[in-house]
mmCIF file of C-alpha atoms and ligand atoms in Angstrom:
data_model
loop_
_atom_site.group_PDB
_atom_site.id
_atom_site.type_symbol
_atom_site.label_atom_id
_atom_site.label_comp_id
_atom_site.label_asym_id
_atom_site.label_seq_id
_atom_site.Cartn_x
_atom_site.Cartn_y
_atom_site.Cartn_z
ATOM 1 C CA MET W 1453 -17.216 -31.077 -121.153
ATOM 2 C CA ASP W 1454 -20.220 -29.524 -122.948
ATOM 3 C CA ARG W 1455 -19.478 -31.724 -126.007
ATOM 4 C CA GLN W 1456 -19.825 -34.879 -123.931
ATOM 5 C CA HIS W 1457 -22.930 -36.987 -123.540
ATOM 6 C CA ILE W 1458 -22.356 -39.147 -120.463
ATOM 7 C CA LEU W 1459 -24.493 -42.152 -119.569
ATOM 8 C CA LEU W 1460 -24.325 -42.747 -115.834
ATOM 9 C CA LEU W 1461 -24.873 -46.174 -114.273
ATOM 10 C CA GLY W 1462 -25.432 -46.120 -110.510
ATOM 11 C CA ALA W 1463 -26.891 -42.580 -110.491
ATOM 12 C CA THR W 1464 -29.183 -43.503 -107.575
ATOM 13 C CA GLY W 1465 -26.342 -44.653 -105.271
ATOM 14 C CA THR W 1466 -24.355 -42.424 -102.918
ATOM 15 C CA SER W 1467 -21.528 -41.789 -105.425
ATOM 16 C CA GLY W 1468 -24.023 -41.298 -108.259
ATOM 17 C CA LEU W 1469 -25.846 -38.630 -106.232
ATOM 18 C CA ALA W 1470 -22.466 -36.987 -105.446
ATOM 19 C CA PHE W 1471 -21.807 -36.990 -109.215
ATOM 20 C CA LEU W 1472 -25.093 -35.155 -109.835
ATOM 21 C CA ASP W 1473 -24.228 -32.588 -107.122
ATOM 22 C CA VAL W 1474 -20.875 -31.854 -108.772
ATOM 23 C CA ILE W 1475 -22.494 -31.612 -112.222
ATOM 24 C CA SER W 1476 -25.053 -29.127 -110.899
ATOM 25 C CA GLU W 1477 -22.175 -26.747 -110.043
ATOM 26 C CA LEU W 1478 -20.361 -26.948 -113.405
ATOM 27 C CA ALA W 1479 -20.498 -23.919 -115.676
ATOM 28 C CA GLN W 1480 -20.237 -26.109 -118.787
ATOM 29 C CA LYS W 1481 -22.311 -29.217 -118.291
ATOM 30 C CA PRO W 1482 -22.278 -32.416 -120.318
ATOM 31 C CA LYS W 1483 -25.535 -33.902 -121.540
ATOM 32 C CA LEU W 1484 -26.499 -36.694 -119.149
ATOM 33 C CA THR W 1485 -28.495 -39.883 -119.471
ATOM 34 C CA LEU W 1486 -29.272 -41.502 -116.124
ATOM 35 C CA TYR W 1487 -30.034 -45.193 -116.663
ATOM 36 C CA VAL W 1488 -31.821 -46.364 -113.513
ATOM 37 C CA ARG W 1489 -33.819 -49.328 -112.276
ATOM 38 C CA PRO W 1490 -37.556 -48.649 -112.641
ATOM 39 C CA SER W 1491 -38.082 -48.933 -108.873
ATOM 40 C CA SER W 1492 -35.296 -46.444 -108.119
ATOM 41 C CA ALA W 1493 -36.068 -43.378 -110.239
ATOM 42 C CA THR W 1494 -37.679 -41.694 -107.209
ATOM 43 C CA LYS W 1495 -34.247 -41.581 -105.521
ATOM 44 C CA LEU W 1496 -33.060 -38.974 -108.044
ATOM 45 C CA PRO W 1497 -33.074 -35.325 -106.933
ATOM 46 C CA PRO W 1498 -36.119 -33.492 -108.370
ATOM 47 C CA TRP W 1499 -33.994 -30.984 -110.368
ATOM 48 C CA THR W 1500 -32.646 -33.823 -112.522
ATOM 49 C CA THR W 1501 -36.067 -34.813 -113.822
ATOM 50 C CA SER W 1502 -36.953 -31.290 -114.968
ATOM 51 C CA ASN W 1503 -33.654 -30.386 -116.625
ATOM 52 C CA SER W 1504 -33.369 -30.151 -120.403
ATOM 53 C CA GLY W 1505 -29.771 -31.427 -120.325
ATOM 54 C CA ILE W 1506 -30.672 -34.618 -118.454
ATOM 55 C CA ARG W 1507 -32.795 -37.548 -119.526
ATOM 56 C CA VAL W 1508 -33.787 -40.354 -117.203
ATOM 57 C CA MET W 1509 -34.202 -43.761 -118.797
ATOM 58 C CA GLU W 1510 -35.577 -46.651 -116.800
ATOM 59 C CA GLY W 1511 -34.486 -50.210 -117.384
ATOM 60 C CA ASN W 1512 -32.788 -53.215 -115.879
ATOM 61 C CA LEU W 1513 -29.091 -53.808 -116.442
ATOM 62 C CA GLU W 1514 -29.734 -57.043 -118.366
ATOM 63 C CA ASN W 1515 -32.049 -55.334 -120.879
ATOM 64 C CA LYS W 1516 -29.816 -54.963 -123.941
ATOM 65 C CA GLU W 1517 -32.568 -53.343 -126.016
ATOM 66 C CA ALA W 1518 -33.279 -50.662 -123.388
ATOM 67 C CA LEU W 1519 -29.526 -50.068 -123.049
ATOM 68 C CA ARG W 1520 -29.149 -49.657 -126.817
ATOM 69 C CA THR W 1521 -31.936 -47.066 -126.788
ATOM 70 C CA ALA W 1522 -30.255 -45.258 -123.887
ATOM 71 C CA PHE W 1523 -26.909 -45.124 -125.763
ATOM 72 C CA SER W 1524 -28.541 -43.815 -128.956
ATOM 73 C CA PRO W 1525 -29.523 -40.248 -129.933
ATOM 74 C CA SER W 1526 -33.037 -39.178 -128.943
ATOM 75 C CA GLU W 1527 -35.648 -39.095 -131.720
ATOM 76 C CA ASP W 1528 -35.893 -35.294 -131.566
ATOM 77 C CA LYS W 1529 -32.043 -35.102 -131.733
ATOM 78 C CA SER W 1530 -31.856 -33.059 -128.516
ATOM 79 C CA PHE W 1531 -29.527 -35.774 -127.179
ATOM 80 C CA PRO W 1532 -26.702 -37.001 -129.429
ATOM 81 C CA ALA W 1533 -25.297 -40.537 -129.147
ATOM 82 C CA VAL W 1534 -23.604 -41.291 -125.831
ATOM 83 C CA THR W 1535 -19.864 -40.514 -125.878
ATOM 84 C CA THR W 1536 -18.880 -41.890 -122.455
ATOM 85 C CA VAL W 1537 -20.250 -44.422 -119.958
ATOM 86 C CA ILE W 1538 -19.436 -43.969 -116.261
ATOM 87 C CA SER W 1539 -20.338 -46.649 -113.723
ATOM 88 C CA PHE W 1540 -20.570 -46.288 -109.954
ATOM 89 C CA LEU W 1541 -22.521 -49.558 -109.731
ATOM 90 C CA GLY W 1542 -21.822 -52.044 -106.980
ATOM 91 C CA ALA W 1543 -23.525 -54.330 -104.487
ATOM 92 C CA TYR W 1544 -24.895 -53.102 -101.191
ATOM 93 C CA LEU W 1545 -23.344 -54.451 -97.994
ATOM 94 C CA SER W 1546 -25.518 -57.199 -96.541
ATOM 95 C CA LEU W 1547 -25.207 -59.265 -93.385
ATOM 96 C CA GLN W 1548 -26.906 -62.172 -95.132
ATOM 97 C CA ALA W 1549 -24.205 -62.201 -97.838
ATOM 98 C CA VAL W 1550 -21.515 -62.248 -95.119
ATOM 99 C CA LEU W 1551 -23.164 -65.154 -93.302
ATOM 100 C CA THR W 1552 -23.952 -67.229 -96.410
ATOM 101 C CA ARG W 1553 -20.672 -66.204 -98.187
ATOM 102 C CA ASP W 1554 -22.820 -65.226 -101.180
ATOM 103 C CA GLN W 1555 -20.593 -64.460 -104.159
ATOM 104 C CA SER W 1556 -23.267 -63.979 -106.804
ATOM 105 C CA HIS W 1557 -22.552 -61.140 -109.220
ATOM 106 C CA PRO W 1558 -25.611 -60.033 -111.217
ATOM 107 C CA ILE W 1559 -24.115 -56.621 -112.045
ATOM 108 C CA ALA W 1560 -20.903 -58.159 -113.437
ATOM 109 C CA ASP W 1561 -23.011 -60.625 -115.455
ATOM 110 C CA ALA W 1562 -24.983 -57.712 -116.882
ATOM 111 C CA PHE W 1563 -21.730 -56.013 -117.891
ATOM 112 C CA GLN W 1564 -20.626 -59.144 -119.713
ATOM 113 C CA HIS W 1565 -23.905 -60.052 -121.385
ATOM 114 C CA ALA W 1566 -25.726 -56.748 -121.945
ATOM 115 C CA ILE W 1567 -23.904 -53.512 -121.084
ATOM 116 C CA LEU W 1568 -20.598 -54.136 -122.886
ATOM 117 C CA PRO W 1569 -22.235 -55.723 -125.967
ATOM 118 C CA ALA W 1570 -24.561 -52.690 -126.183
ATOM 119 C CA VAL W 1571 -21.557 -50.353 -125.780
ATOM 120 C CA LYS W 1572 -19.937 -52.116 -128.734
ATOM 121 C CA ASP W 1573 -23.105 -52.168 -130.887
ATOM 122 C CA CYS W 1574 -23.654 -48.449 -130.320
ATOM 123 C CA LYS W 1575 -19.965 -47.597 -130.922
ATOM 124 C CA VAL W 1576 -19.469 -45.924 -127.549
ATOM 125 C CA SER W 1577 -15.702 -45.596 -127.303
ATOM 126 C CA ARG W 1578 -15.076 -44.578 -123.672
ATOM 127 C CA ILE W 1579 -16.052 -46.355 -120.445
ATOM 128 C CA LEU W 1580 -14.919 -45.690 -116.873
ATOM 129 C CA VAL W 1581 -15.967 -48.154 -114.172
ATOM 130 C CA LEU W 1582 -15.562 -48.389 -110.415
ATOM 131 C CA SER W 1583 -13.772 -51.357 -108.887
ATOM 132 C CA THR W 1584 -11.513 -51.938 -105.868
ATOM 133 C CA PRO W 1585 -7.887 -52.860 -105.114
ATOM 134 C CA THR W 1586 -9.079 -56.068 -103.425
ATOM 135 C CA ALA W 1587 -11.024 -57.212 -106.438
ATOM 136 C CA PHE W 1588 -8.469 -56.435 -109.085
ATOM 137 C CA CYS W 1589 -4.723 -56.449 -108.617
ATOM 138 C CA LEU W 1590 -1.944 -56.800 -111.205
ATOM 139 C CA PRO W 1591 0.430 -59.734 -110.495
ATOM 140 C CA GLU W 1592 3.423 -57.392 -110.198
ATOM 141 C CA GLU W 1593 1.500 -55.207 -107.731
ATOM 142 C CA ARG W 1594 0.772 -58.169 -105.474
ATOM 143 C CA LYS W 1595 4.531 -58.672 -104.981
ATOM 144 C CA LYS W 1596 5.209 -55.002 -104.262
ATOM 145 C CA MET W 1597 2.289 -54.142 -101.987
ATOM 146 C CA SER W 1598 2.979 -52.666 -98.532
ATOM 147 C CA TRP W 1599 1.762 -54.590 -95.479
ATOM 148 C CA LYS W 1600 -0.754 -51.804 -94.800
ATOM 149 C CA TRP W 1601 -2.389 -52.272 -98.203
ATOM 150 C CA TRP W 1602 -2.183 -56.067 -98.016
ATOM 151 C CA PHE W 1603 -4.114 -55.965 -94.739
ATOM 152 C CA TYR W 1604 -6.521 -53.389 -96.144
ATOM 153 C CA THR W 1605 -7.341 -55.513 -99.196
ATOM 154 C CA MET W 1606 -8.235 -58.486 -96.963
ATOM 155 C CA ILE W 1607 -11.125 -56.656 -95.281
ATOM 156 C CA PRO W 1608 -13.636 -56.718 -98.199
ATOM 157 C CA LEU W 1609 -12.864 -60.397 -98.782
ATOM 158 C CA LEU W 1610 -14.104 -61.117 -95.261
ATOM 159 C CA PHE W 1611 -16.904 -58.587 -94.874
ATOM 160 C CA ALA W 1612 -18.193 -57.996 -98.412
ATOM 161 C CA PRO W 1613 -17.891 -61.275 -100.347
ATOM 162 C CA GLN W 1614 -20.672 -60.396 -102.746
ATOM 163 C CA GLY W 1615 -19.527 -56.800 -103.232
ATOM 164 C CA ASN W 1616 -16.028 -58.097 -103.901
ATOM 165 C CA ALA W 1617 -17.310 -60.658 -106.438
ATOM 166 C CA GLU W 1618 -19.142 -57.853 -108.261
ATOM 167 C CA MET W 1619 -16.082 -55.576 -108.268
ATOM 168 C CA LYS W 1620 -13.882 -58.409 -109.584
ATOM 169 C CA GLY W 1621 -16.380 -59.436 -112.251
ATOM 170 C CA ILE W 1622 -16.954 -55.845 -113.429
ATOM 171 C CA ALA W 1623 -13.208 -55.117 -113.757
ATOM 172 C CA GLU W 1624 -12.541 -58.403 -115.547
ATOM 173 C CA ALA W 1625 -15.474 -57.991 -117.952
ATOM 174 C CA VAL W 1626 -14.376 -54.478 -118.952
ATOM 175 C CA ILE W 1627 -10.713 -55.410 -119.401
ATOM 176 C CA LYS W 1628 -11.680 -58.505 -121.440
ATOM 177 C CA ALA W 1629 -14.003 -56.443 -123.653
ATOM 178 C CA GLY W 1630 -11.201 -53.898 -124.129
ATOM 179 C CA ALA W 1631 -8.816 -56.660 -125.245
ATOM 180 C CA LYS W 1632 -11.305 -57.814 -127.912
ATOM 181 C CA HIS W 1633 -12.457 -54.399 -129.042
ATOM 182 C CA ASP W 1634 -9.440 -52.159 -129.526
ATOM 183 C CA GLN W 1635 -11.507 -49.007 -130.129
ATOM 184 C CA LEU W 1636 -12.731 -49.178 -126.525
ATOM 185 C CA GLU W 1637 -10.934 -46.705 -124.267
ATOM 186 C CA TRP W 1638 -11.561 -48.192 -120.830
ATOM 187 C CA THR W 1639 -10.459 -47.103 -117.374
ATOM 188 C CA VAL W 1640 -11.078 -49.197 -114.253
ATOM 189 C CA PHE W 1641 -10.648 -46.852 -111.284
ATOM 190 C CA ARG W 1642 -10.033 -48.718 -108.045
ATOM 191 C CA VAL W 1643 -11.418 -47.065 -104.932
ATOM 192 C CA PRO W 1644 -10.637 -47.629 -101.236
ATOM 193 C CA HIS W 1645 -13.059 -46.684 -98.411
ATOM 194 C CA LEU W 1646 -15.538 -44.093 -99.701
ATOM 195 C CA LYS W 1647 -16.536 -41.137 -97.504
ATOM 196 C CA ASN W 1648 -18.681 -38.043 -97.850
ATOM 197 C CA ASP W 1649 -16.178 -35.498 -96.561
ATOM 198 C CA ASP W 1650 -13.971 -32.833 -98.231
ATOM 199 C CA PRO W 1651 -15.213 -32.477 -101.831
ATOM 200 C CA TYR W 1652 -11.981 -30.724 -102.835
ATOM 201 C CA ALA W 1653 -9.540 -33.200 -101.272
ATOM 202 C CA LYS W 1654 -6.584 -33.978 -103.542
ATOM 203 C CA VAL W 1655 -6.851 -37.350 -105.290
ATOM 204 C CA ILE W 1656 -3.715 -39.407 -105.873
ATOM 205 C CA ALA W 1657 -3.887 -41.940 -108.734
ATOM 206 C CA GLY W 1658 -1.240 -44.607 -109.110
ATOM 207 C CA ARG W 1659 -0.247 -48.230 -108.857
ATOM 208 C CA LEU W 1660 -0.900 -50.443 -105.864
ATOM 209 C CA ASP W 1661 2.713 -50.708 -104.750
ATOM 210 C CA ARG W 1662 5.023 -49.076 -102.224
ATOM 211 C CA THR W 1663 5.242 -45.908 -104.350
ATOM 212 C CA PHE W 1664 1.521 -45.172 -103.865
ATOM 213 C CA GLU W 1665 1.181 -42.012 -101.779
ATOM 214 C CA GLY W 1666 -2.616 -41.927 -101.450
ATOM 215 C CA GLY W 1667 -4.523 -42.941 -98.327
ATOM 216 C CA THR W 1668 -7.128 -45.624 -97.715
ATOM 217 C CA ASP W 1669 -9.996 -43.085 -97.776
ATOM 218 C CA LEU W 1670 -11.527 -41.254 -100.733
ATOM 219 C CA SER W 1671 -14.214 -38.605 -100.612
ATOM 220 C CA ARG W 1672 -16.962 -39.326 -103.138
ATOM 221 C CA ALA W 1673 -17.088 -35.753 -104.455
ATOM 222 C CA SER W 1674 -13.305 -35.724 -104.978
ATOM 223 C CA LEU W 1675 -13.672 -39.071 -106.790
ATOM 224 C CA VAL W 1676 -16.320 -37.529 -109.057
ATOM 225 C CA ARG W 1677 -14.068 -34.559 -109.858
ATOM 226 C CA TRP W 1678 -11.226 -36.951 -110.681
ATOM 227 C CA VAL W 1679 -13.491 -39.018 -112.976
ATOM 228 C CA LEU W 1680 -14.710 -35.900 -114.818
ATOM 229 C CA ARG W 1681 -11.112 -34.719 -115.299
ATOM 230 C CA GLU W 1682 -10.182 -38.152 -116.611
ATOM 231 C CA VAL W 1683 -13.035 -38.029 -119.158
ATOM 232 C CA GLU W 1684 -11.373 -34.918 -120.629
ATOM 233 C CA GLU W 1685 -7.686 -35.765 -120.133
ATOM 234 C CA LYS W 1686 -7.695 -39.518 -120.924
ATOM 235 C CA HIS W 1687 -4.580 -39.999 -118.852
ATOM 236 C CA TRP W 1688 -5.496 -43.513 -117.644
ATOM 237 C CA VAL W 1689 -6.903 -45.105 -120.811
ATOM 238 C CA ARG W 1690 -6.549 -48.935 -120.734
ATOM 239 C CA ARG W 1691 -5.244 -48.750 -117.192
ATOM 240 C CA ALA W 1692 -6.572 -49.408 -113.701
ATOM 241 C CA PRO W 1693 -5.357 -46.701 -111.313
ATOM 242 C CA LEU W 1694 -5.758 -46.982 -107.561
ATOM 243 C CA LEU W 1695 -7.217 -43.766 -106.120
ATOM 244 C CA GLY W 1696 -6.920 -42.316 -102.634
ATOM 245 C CA ASN W 1697 -6.996 -38.896 -101.032
ATOM 246 C CA ALA W 1698 -3.621 -37.369 -100.184
HETATM 247 N N1 NAP S 1347 -18.654 -47.748 -99.347
HETATM 248 C C1 NAP S 1347 -17.373 -47.988 -99.506
HETATM 249 O O1 NAP S 1347 -16.502 -47.608 -98.702
HETATM 250 C C2 NAP S 1347 -16.928 -48.748 -100.715
HETATM 251 C C3 NAP S 1347 -15.593 -49.047 -100.856
HETATM 252 C C4 NAP S 1347 -15.170 -49.682 -102.007
HETATM 253 C C5 NAP S 1347 -16.095 -50.037 -102.961
HETATM 254 N N2 NAP S 1347 -17.396 -49.793 -102.783
HETATM 255 C C6 NAP S 1347 -18.300 -50.175 -103.856
HETATM 256 O O2 NAP S 1347 -18.606 -49.004 -104.544
HETATM 257 C C7 NAP S 1347 -19.985 -49.019 -104.945
HETATM 258 C C8 NAP S 1347 -20.468 -47.597 -105.012
HETATM 259 O O3 NAP S 1347 -20.500 -47.119 -103.708
HETATM 260 P P1 NAP S 1347 -21.647 -46.149 -103.185
HETATM 261 O O4 NAP S 1347 -21.623 -46.228 -101.687
HETATM 262 O O5 NAP S 1347 -21.506 -44.836 -103.810
HETATM 263 O O6 NAP S 1347 -22.948 -46.805 -103.838
HETATM 264 P P2 NAP S 1347 -24.273 -47.377 -103.213
HETATM 265 O O7 NAP S 1347 -24.938 -46.314 -102.418
HETATM 266 O O8 NAP S 1347 -23.956 -48.677 -102.588
HETATM 267 O O9 NAP S 1347 -25.131 -47.556 -104.583
HETATM 268 C C9 NAP S 1347 -25.062 -48.679 -105.367
HETATM 269 C C10 NAP S 1347 -25.636 -48.371 -106.725
HETATM 270 O O10 NAP S 1347 -25.615 -49.600 -107.472
HETATM 271 C C11 NAP S 1347 -26.952 -49.918 -107.880
HETATM 272 N N3 NAP S 1347 -27.181 -51.366 -107.768
HETATM 273 C C12 NAP S 1347 -26.881 -52.169 -106.715
HETATM 274 N N4 NAP S 1347 -27.238 -53.438 -106.995
HETATM 275 C C13 NAP S 1347 -27.782 -53.416 -108.252
HETATM 276 C C14 NAP S 1347 -28.329 -54.416 -109.108
HETATM 277 N N5 NAP S 1347 -28.365 -55.705 -108.733
HETATM 278 N N6 NAP S 1347 -28.799 -54.034 -110.319
HETATM 279 C C15 NAP S 1347 -28.739 -52.738 -110.709
HETATM 280 N N7 NAP S 1347 -28.230 -51.746 -109.955
HETATM 281 C C16 NAP S 1347 -27.755 -52.094 -108.738
HETATM 282 C C17 NAP S 1347 -27.868 -49.166 -106.947
HETATM 283 O O11 NAP S 1347 -29.104 -48.957 -107.639
HETATM 284 P P3 NAP S 1347 -30.518 -48.834 -106.883
HETATM 285 O O12 NAP S 1347 -30.589 -47.424 -106.393
HETATM 286 O O13 NAP S 1347 -31.471 -49.143 -107.963
HETATM 287 O O14 NAP S 1347 -30.540 -49.826 -105.750
HETATM 288 C C18 NAP S 1347 -27.078 -47.883 -106.710
HETATM 289 O O15 NAP S 1347 -27.282 -46.972 -107.760
HETATM 290 C C19 NAP S 1347 -20.658 -49.819 -103.825
HETATM 291 O O16 NAP S 1347 -21.823 -50.414 -104.298
HETATM 292 C C20 NAP S 1347 -19.589 -50.800 -103.375
HETATM 293 O O17 NAP S 1347 -19.793 -52.070 -103.967
HETATM 294 C C21 NAP S 1347 -17.835 -49.134 -101.695
#
């Protein structure tokens, strides 16, 4: 892990903050670049802004130039080029989006037009992004899904139309970029309901069919531990596992 330089998108969200908590406990830490919206840097825990292994870079997701700088080595060479991008980005729940059936997807657009092109330009070869089983489902999975999961995947469609549009657009943009750029080792990890409980809960990764033994809840810290393991093990490269706690 100490040879990695990870750029984290969504560091200021609940899963991003759980990621920073887990990192703070690691004996061997990766270098970290936290790419955050200018208005959100104050949400980061104070220890992250005074840590020599972490740099905070402010910019909007559509700013390709700022992204390229964030993926590149620092001028003083204390940070090498980014090796891995991890995204916990997603839309917030909003009553207005439910009522107006808003399906806009600015984050997915940024992936398509700025983040993934910058990843390619800067030769970053590994990207792991968060999506959901509702937003992205393989055709063969749809036929083999249990009734429980079918019902479960309907809920975000009704209550989070914008969040679902973002999750769908992000997964599709990453998979499409991976198809064009065969050096890109992508993983789309699909999460169910996120919670803040047991950080050491076992995480099951698999396909969304009747063989899946995971539940419909996932603790954020256990998700973070799974993502960090996957960065090292590369077990799910070019695949989209569904995750759930045992
Ligand atoms: N909660 C659940 O049970 C659940 C289940 C399945 C999927 N999800 C999805 O998983 C995502 C992560 O969940 P979470 O609860 O850990 O995160 P969260 O607290 O909702 O944080 C969302 C993150 O995305 C960023 N973000 C949101 N809109 C943005 C935009 N337009 N441009 C740039 N950045 C933007 C936020 O940045 P700022 O700090 O700058 O606002 C924040 O860092 C959720 O956003 C949701 O879509 C959630």
